[in-house]
CSV table of C-alpha atoms in Angstrom, one decimal:
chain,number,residue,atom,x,y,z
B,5,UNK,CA,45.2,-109.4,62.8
B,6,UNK,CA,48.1,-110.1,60.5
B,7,UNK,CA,50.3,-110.7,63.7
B,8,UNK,CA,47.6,-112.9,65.5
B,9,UNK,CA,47.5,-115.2,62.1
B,10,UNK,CA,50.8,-116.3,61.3
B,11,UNK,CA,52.1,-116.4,65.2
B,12,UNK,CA,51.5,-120.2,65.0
B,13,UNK,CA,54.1,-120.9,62.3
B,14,UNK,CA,57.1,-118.5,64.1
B,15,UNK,CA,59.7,-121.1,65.5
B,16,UNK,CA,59.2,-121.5,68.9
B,17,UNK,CA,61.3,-121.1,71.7
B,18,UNK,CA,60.8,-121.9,75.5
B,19,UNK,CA,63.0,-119.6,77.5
B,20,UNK,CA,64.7,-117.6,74.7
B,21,UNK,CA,66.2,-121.4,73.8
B,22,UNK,CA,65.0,-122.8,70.2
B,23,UNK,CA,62.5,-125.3,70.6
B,24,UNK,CA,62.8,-126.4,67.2
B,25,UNK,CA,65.4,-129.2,67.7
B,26,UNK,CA,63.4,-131.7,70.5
B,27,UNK,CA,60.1,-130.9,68.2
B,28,UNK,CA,61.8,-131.8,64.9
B,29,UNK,CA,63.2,-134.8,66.8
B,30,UNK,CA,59.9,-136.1,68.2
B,31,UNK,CA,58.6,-137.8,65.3
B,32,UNK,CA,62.1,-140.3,65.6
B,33,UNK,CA,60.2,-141.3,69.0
B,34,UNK,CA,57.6,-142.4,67.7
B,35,UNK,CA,59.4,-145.3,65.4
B,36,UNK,CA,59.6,-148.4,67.1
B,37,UNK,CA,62.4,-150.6,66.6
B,38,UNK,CA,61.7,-154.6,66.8
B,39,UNK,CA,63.9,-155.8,69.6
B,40,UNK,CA,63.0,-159.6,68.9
B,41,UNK,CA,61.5,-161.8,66.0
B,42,UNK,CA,57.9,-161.7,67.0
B,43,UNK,CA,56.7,-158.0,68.4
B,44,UNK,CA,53.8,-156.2,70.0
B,45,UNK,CA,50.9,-155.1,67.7
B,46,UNK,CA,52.2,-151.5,67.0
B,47,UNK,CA,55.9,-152.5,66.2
B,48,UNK,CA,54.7,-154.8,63.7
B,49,UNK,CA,51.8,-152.4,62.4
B,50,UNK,CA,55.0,-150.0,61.3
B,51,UNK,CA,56.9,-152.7,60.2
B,52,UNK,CA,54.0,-153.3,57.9
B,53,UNK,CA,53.3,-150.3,56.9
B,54,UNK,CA,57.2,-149.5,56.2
B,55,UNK,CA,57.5,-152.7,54.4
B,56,UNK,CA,54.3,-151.9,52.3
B,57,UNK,CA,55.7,-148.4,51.0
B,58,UNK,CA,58.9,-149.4,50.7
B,59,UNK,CA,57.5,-151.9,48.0
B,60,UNK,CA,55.4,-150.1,46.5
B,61,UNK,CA,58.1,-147.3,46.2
B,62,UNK,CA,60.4,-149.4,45.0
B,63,UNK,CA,58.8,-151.3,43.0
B,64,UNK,CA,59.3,-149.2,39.8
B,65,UNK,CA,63.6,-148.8,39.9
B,66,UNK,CA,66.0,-150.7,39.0
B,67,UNK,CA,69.1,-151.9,40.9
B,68,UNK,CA,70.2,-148.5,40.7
B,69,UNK,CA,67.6,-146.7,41.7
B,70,UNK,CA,67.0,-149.2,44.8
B,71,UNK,CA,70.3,-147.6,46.2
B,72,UNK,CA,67.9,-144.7,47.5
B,73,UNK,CA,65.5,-146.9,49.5
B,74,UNK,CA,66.8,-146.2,52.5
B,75,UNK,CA,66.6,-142.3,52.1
B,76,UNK,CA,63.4,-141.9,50.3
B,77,UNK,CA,61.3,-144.4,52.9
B,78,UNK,CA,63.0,-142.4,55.3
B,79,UNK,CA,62.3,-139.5,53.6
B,80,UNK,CA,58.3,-140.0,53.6
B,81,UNK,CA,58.2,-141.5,57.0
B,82,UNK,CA,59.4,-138.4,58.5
B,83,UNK,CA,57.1,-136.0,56.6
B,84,UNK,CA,54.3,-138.4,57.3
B,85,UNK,CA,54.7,-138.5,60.9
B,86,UNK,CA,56.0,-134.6,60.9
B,87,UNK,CA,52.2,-133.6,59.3
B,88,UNK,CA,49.9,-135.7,60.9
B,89,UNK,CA,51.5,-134.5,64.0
B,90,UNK,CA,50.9,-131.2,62.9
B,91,UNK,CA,47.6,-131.7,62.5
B,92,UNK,CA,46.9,-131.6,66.6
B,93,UNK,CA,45.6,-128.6,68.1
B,94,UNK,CA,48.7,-125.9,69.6
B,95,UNK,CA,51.3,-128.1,67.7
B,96,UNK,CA,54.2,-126.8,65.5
B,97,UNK,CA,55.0,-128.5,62.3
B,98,UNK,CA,58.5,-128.1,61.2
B,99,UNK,CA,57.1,-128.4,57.5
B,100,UNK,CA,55.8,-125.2,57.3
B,101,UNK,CA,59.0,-124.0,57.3
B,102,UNK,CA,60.3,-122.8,54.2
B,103,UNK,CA,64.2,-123.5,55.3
B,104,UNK,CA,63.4,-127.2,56.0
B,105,UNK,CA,61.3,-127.8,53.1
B,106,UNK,CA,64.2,-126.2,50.7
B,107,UNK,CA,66.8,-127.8,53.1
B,108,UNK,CA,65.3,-131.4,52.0
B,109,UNK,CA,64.6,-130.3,48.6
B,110,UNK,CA,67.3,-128.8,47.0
B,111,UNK,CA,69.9,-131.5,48.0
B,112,UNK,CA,67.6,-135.0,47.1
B,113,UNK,CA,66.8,-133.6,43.3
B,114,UNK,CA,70.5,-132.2,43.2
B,115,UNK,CA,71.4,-135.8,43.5
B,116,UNK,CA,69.1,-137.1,41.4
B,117,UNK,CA,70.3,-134.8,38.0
B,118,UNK,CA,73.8,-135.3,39.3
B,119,UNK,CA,73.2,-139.3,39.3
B,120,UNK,CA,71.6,-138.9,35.7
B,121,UNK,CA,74.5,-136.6,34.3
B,122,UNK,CA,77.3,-139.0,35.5
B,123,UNK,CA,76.1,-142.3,34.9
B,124,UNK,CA,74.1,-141.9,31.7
B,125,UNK,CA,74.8,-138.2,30.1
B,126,UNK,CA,73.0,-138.6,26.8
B,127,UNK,CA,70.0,-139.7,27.9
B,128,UNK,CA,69.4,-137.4,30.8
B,129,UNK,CA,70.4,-134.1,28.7
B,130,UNK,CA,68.0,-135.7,26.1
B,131,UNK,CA,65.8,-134.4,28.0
B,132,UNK,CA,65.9,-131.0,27.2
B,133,UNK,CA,64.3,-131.6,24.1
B,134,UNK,CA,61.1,-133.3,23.7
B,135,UNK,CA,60.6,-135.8,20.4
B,136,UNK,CA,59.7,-134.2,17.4
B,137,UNK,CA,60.0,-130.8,18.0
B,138,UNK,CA,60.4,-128.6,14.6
B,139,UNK,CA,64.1,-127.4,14.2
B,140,UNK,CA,63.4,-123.7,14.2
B,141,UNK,CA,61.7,-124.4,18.2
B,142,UNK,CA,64.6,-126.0,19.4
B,143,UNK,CA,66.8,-123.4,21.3
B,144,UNK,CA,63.8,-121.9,22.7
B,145,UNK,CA,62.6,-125.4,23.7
B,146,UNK,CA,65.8,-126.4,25.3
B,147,UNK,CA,65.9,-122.9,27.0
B,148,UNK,CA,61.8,-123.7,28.4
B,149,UNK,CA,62.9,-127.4,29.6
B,150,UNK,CA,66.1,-126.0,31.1
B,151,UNK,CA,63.8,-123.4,33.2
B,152,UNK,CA,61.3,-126.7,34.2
B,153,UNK,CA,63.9,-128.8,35.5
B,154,UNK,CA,65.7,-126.0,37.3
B,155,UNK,CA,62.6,-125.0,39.0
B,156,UNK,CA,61.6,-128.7,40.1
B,157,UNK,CA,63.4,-127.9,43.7
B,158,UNK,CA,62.0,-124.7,44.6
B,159,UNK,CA,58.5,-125.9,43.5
B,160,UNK,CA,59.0,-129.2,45.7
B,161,UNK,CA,59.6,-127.2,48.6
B,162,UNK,CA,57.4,-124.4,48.2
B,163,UNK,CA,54.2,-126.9,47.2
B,164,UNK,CA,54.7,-128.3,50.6
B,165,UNK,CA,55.4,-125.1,52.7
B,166,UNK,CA,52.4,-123.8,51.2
B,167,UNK,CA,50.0,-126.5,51.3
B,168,UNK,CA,50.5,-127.3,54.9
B,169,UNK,CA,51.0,-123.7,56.2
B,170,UNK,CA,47.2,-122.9,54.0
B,171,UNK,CA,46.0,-126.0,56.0
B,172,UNK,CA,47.1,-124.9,59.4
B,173,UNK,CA,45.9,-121.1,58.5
B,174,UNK,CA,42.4,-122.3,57.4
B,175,UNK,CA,41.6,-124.4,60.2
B,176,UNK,CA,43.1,-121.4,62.6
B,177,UNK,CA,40.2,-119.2,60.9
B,178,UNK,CA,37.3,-121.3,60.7
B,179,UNK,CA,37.7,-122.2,64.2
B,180,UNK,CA,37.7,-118.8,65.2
B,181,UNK,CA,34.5,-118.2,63.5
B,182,UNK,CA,32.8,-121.4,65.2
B,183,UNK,CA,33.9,-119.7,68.4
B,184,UNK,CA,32.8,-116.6,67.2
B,185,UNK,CA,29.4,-117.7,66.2
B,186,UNK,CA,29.1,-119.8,68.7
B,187,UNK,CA,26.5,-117.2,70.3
B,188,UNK,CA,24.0,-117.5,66.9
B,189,UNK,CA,23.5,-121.1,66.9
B,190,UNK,CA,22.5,-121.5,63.5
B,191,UNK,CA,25.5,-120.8,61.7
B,192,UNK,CA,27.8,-122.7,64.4
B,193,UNK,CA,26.4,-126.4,63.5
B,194,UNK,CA,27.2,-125.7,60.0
B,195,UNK,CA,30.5,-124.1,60.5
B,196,UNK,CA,32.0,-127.0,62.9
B,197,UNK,CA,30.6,-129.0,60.5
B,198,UNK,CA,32.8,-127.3,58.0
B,199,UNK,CA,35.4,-127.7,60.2
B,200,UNK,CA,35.3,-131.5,60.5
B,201,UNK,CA,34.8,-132.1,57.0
B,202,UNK,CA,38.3,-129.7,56.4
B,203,UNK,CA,40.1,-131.6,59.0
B,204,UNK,CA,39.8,-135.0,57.7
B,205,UNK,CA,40.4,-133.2,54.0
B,206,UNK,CA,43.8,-132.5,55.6
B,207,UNK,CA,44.6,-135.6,56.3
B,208,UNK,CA,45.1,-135.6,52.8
B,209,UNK,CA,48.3,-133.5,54.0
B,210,UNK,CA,49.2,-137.6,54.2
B,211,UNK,CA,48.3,-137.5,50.5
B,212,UNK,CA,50.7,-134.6,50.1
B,213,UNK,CA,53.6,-136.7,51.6
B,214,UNK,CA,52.9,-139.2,48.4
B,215,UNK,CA,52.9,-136.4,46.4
B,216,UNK,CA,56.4,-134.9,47.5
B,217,UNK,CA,57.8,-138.2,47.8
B,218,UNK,CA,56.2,-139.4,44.1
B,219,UNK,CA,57.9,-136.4,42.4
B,220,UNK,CA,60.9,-137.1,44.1
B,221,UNK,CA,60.8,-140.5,42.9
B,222,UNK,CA,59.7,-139.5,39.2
B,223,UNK,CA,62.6,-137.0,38.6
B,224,UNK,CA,64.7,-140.0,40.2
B,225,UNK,CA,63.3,-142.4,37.9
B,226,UNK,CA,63.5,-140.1,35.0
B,227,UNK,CA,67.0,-139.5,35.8
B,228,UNK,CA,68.0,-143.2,36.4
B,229,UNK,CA,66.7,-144.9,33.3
B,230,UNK,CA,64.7,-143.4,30.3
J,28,UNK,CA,55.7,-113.8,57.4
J,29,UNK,CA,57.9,-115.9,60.2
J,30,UNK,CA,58.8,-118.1,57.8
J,31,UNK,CA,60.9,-115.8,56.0
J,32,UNK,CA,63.2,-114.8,59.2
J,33,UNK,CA,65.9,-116.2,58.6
J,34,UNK,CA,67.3,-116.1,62.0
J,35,UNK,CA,65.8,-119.6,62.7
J,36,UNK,CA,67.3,-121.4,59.4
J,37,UNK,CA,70.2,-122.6,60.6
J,38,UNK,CA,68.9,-124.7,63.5
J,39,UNK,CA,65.8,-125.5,61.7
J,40,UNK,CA,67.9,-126.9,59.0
J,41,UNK,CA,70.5,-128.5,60.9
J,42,UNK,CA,67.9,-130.0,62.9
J,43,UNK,CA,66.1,-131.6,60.3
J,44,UNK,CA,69.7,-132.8,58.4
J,45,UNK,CA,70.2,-135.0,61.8
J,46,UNK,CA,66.9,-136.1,62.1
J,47,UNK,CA,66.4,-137.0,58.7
J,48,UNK,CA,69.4,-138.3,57.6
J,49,UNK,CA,71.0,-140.2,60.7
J,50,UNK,CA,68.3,-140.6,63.0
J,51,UNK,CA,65.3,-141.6,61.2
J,52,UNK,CA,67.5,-144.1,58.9
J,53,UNK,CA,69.1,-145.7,61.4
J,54,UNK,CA,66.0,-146.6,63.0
J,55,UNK,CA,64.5,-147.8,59.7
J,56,UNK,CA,67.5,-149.7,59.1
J,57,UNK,CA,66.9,-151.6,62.4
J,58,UNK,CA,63.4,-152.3,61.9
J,59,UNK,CA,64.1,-155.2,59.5
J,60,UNK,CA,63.6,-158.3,62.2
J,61,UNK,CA,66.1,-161.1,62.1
J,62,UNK,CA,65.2,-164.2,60.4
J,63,UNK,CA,63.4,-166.9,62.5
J,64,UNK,CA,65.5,-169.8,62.6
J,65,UNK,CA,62.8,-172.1,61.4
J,66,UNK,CA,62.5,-169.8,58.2
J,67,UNK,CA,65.7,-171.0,56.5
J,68,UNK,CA,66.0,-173.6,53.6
J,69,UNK,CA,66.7,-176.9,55.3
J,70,UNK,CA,67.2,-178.4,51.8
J,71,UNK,CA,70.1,-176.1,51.0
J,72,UNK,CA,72.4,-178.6,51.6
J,73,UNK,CA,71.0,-181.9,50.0
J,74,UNK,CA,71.4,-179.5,47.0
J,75,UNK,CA,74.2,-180.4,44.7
J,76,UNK,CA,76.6,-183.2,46.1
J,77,UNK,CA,77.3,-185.5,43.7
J,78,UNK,CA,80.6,-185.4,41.8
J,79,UNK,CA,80.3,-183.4,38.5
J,80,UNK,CA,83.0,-185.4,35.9
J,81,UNK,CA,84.2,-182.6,34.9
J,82,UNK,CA,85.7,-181.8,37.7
J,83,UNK,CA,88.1,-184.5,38.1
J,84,UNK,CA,89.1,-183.9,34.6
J,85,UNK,CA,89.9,-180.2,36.2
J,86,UNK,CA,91.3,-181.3,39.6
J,87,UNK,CA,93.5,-184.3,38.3
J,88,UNK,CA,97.3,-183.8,39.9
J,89,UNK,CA,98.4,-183.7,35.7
J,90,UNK,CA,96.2,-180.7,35.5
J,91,UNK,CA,97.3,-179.3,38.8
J,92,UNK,CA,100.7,-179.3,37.9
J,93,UNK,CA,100.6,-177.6,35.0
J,94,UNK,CA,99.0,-174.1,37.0
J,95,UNK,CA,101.6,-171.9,38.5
């Protein structure tokens, strides 16, 4: 049972050779790239939507901040595509592996603290102490904070790992019960309708690309100005 | 949990650097389109021509001469 349950989430390999690489590569396929000044409908639906979050992203840094554009639209366009992707029956999602999610994680907020400690050093270690603590408080405090921010990577990557992997796994279970039940009609209608509901719930797995992205951006922005 | 074999990592992660980080911004960095031609300023020019005064005080040959 334990075996049959997390089977879907093993890397997968046709003929002994990892299938990992083409699958993590798909989702580049699927971005168009405008070849002239007017396009078709879907190359200027991305270019929309890119646009859109890109602005909206964006629109909170300053100059400094804006240097990271580039990597954080990338960023959530390629955990967008990767988790919607997922979402199809028999796929694999590469995000429900812990190595990519910690791969992705650990480096962005590195960069993030390190930007904040180099360019302004006050105010980012400033942040080890909130305003107005009493003076007795503050080596615990600063010893509490420095536990928070250390633990911002590990939490980025395990939130997602987690969320999508308890996604996949749920939907793996209750459609085994349909299909189990499906011999009792009663309970099947109410199941699959179960089901449905919990699929389009997922595709608040979208929702969870803000949210990795949107902490991303916050420690950024913390980082970057006050 | 297959997750935690971490026989896999190394592709998994070196597959995601190149996708992430080459692949998926160069493509992004191409979807910007090229301006339409029509779309530029055509007034750019008619902008600022006439002679400012204070420039011939500046680009006088008695001026000039004086710069090494």
């Amino acid at each position: 049972m334990n075996e049959n349950l997390f089977t879907p989430f093993s890397t997968p390999t046709i003929l002994n050779q990892p299938a990992t690489i083409p699958i993590i590569l798909f989702p580049t396929l699927l971005i168009l790239t405008p070849k002239h000044p007017i396009n078709n409908r879907l190359t200027t639906i991305q270019q929309n939507l890119t646009r859109f979050t890109l602005k909206q992203m964006m629109m909170t840094h300053n100059a400094k901040g804006q240097t990271w554009s580039l990597m954080l639209t990338s960023l959530i366009t390629f955990t967008a595509t990767t988790n919607l992707l997922g979402l199809m029956p028999y796929s694999f999602t590469p995000t429900t592996q812990l190595s990519m999610n910690l791969a992705m994680a650990i480096p962005l907020w590195a960069g993030t603290v390190i930007v904040g400690l180099r360019f302004k050093t006050k105010n980012s270690l400033a942040h080890l102490l909130p305003q107005g603590t009493p003076t007795p408080l503050i080596p615990m405090l600063v010893a509490i904070e420095t536990i928070s921010l250390l633990i911002q990577p590990v939490a980025l990557a395990v939130r997602l790992t987690a969320n999508i992997t308890a996604g996949h796994l749920l939907m793996h279970l209750i459609g085994n019960t349909v299909l189990a039940l499906s011999t009792t009609n009663l309970s099947m209608a109410l199941l699959a309708s179960t089901l449905l509901v919990l699929l389009t719930i997922l595709e608040i797995a979208v929702a969870l690309i803000q949210a990795y992205v949107f902490t991303l951006l916050i420690s950024l922005y913390l980082h970057n100005n006050t | 949990m297959p997750q935690l074999d971490t026989s896999t990592w190394f592709t998994t992660i070196m597959t995601m650097l190149l996708t992430l980080y080459l692949i998926m911004q160069l493509k992004l960095l191409n979807m910007n389109p090229r301006q339409l031609p029509l779309t530029k300023n055509p007034n750019l020019q008619t902008h600022n021509i006439r002679w400012q005064p204070k420039w011939t005080k500046i680009c006088s040959p008695n001026s000039q001469s004086q710069q090494f």
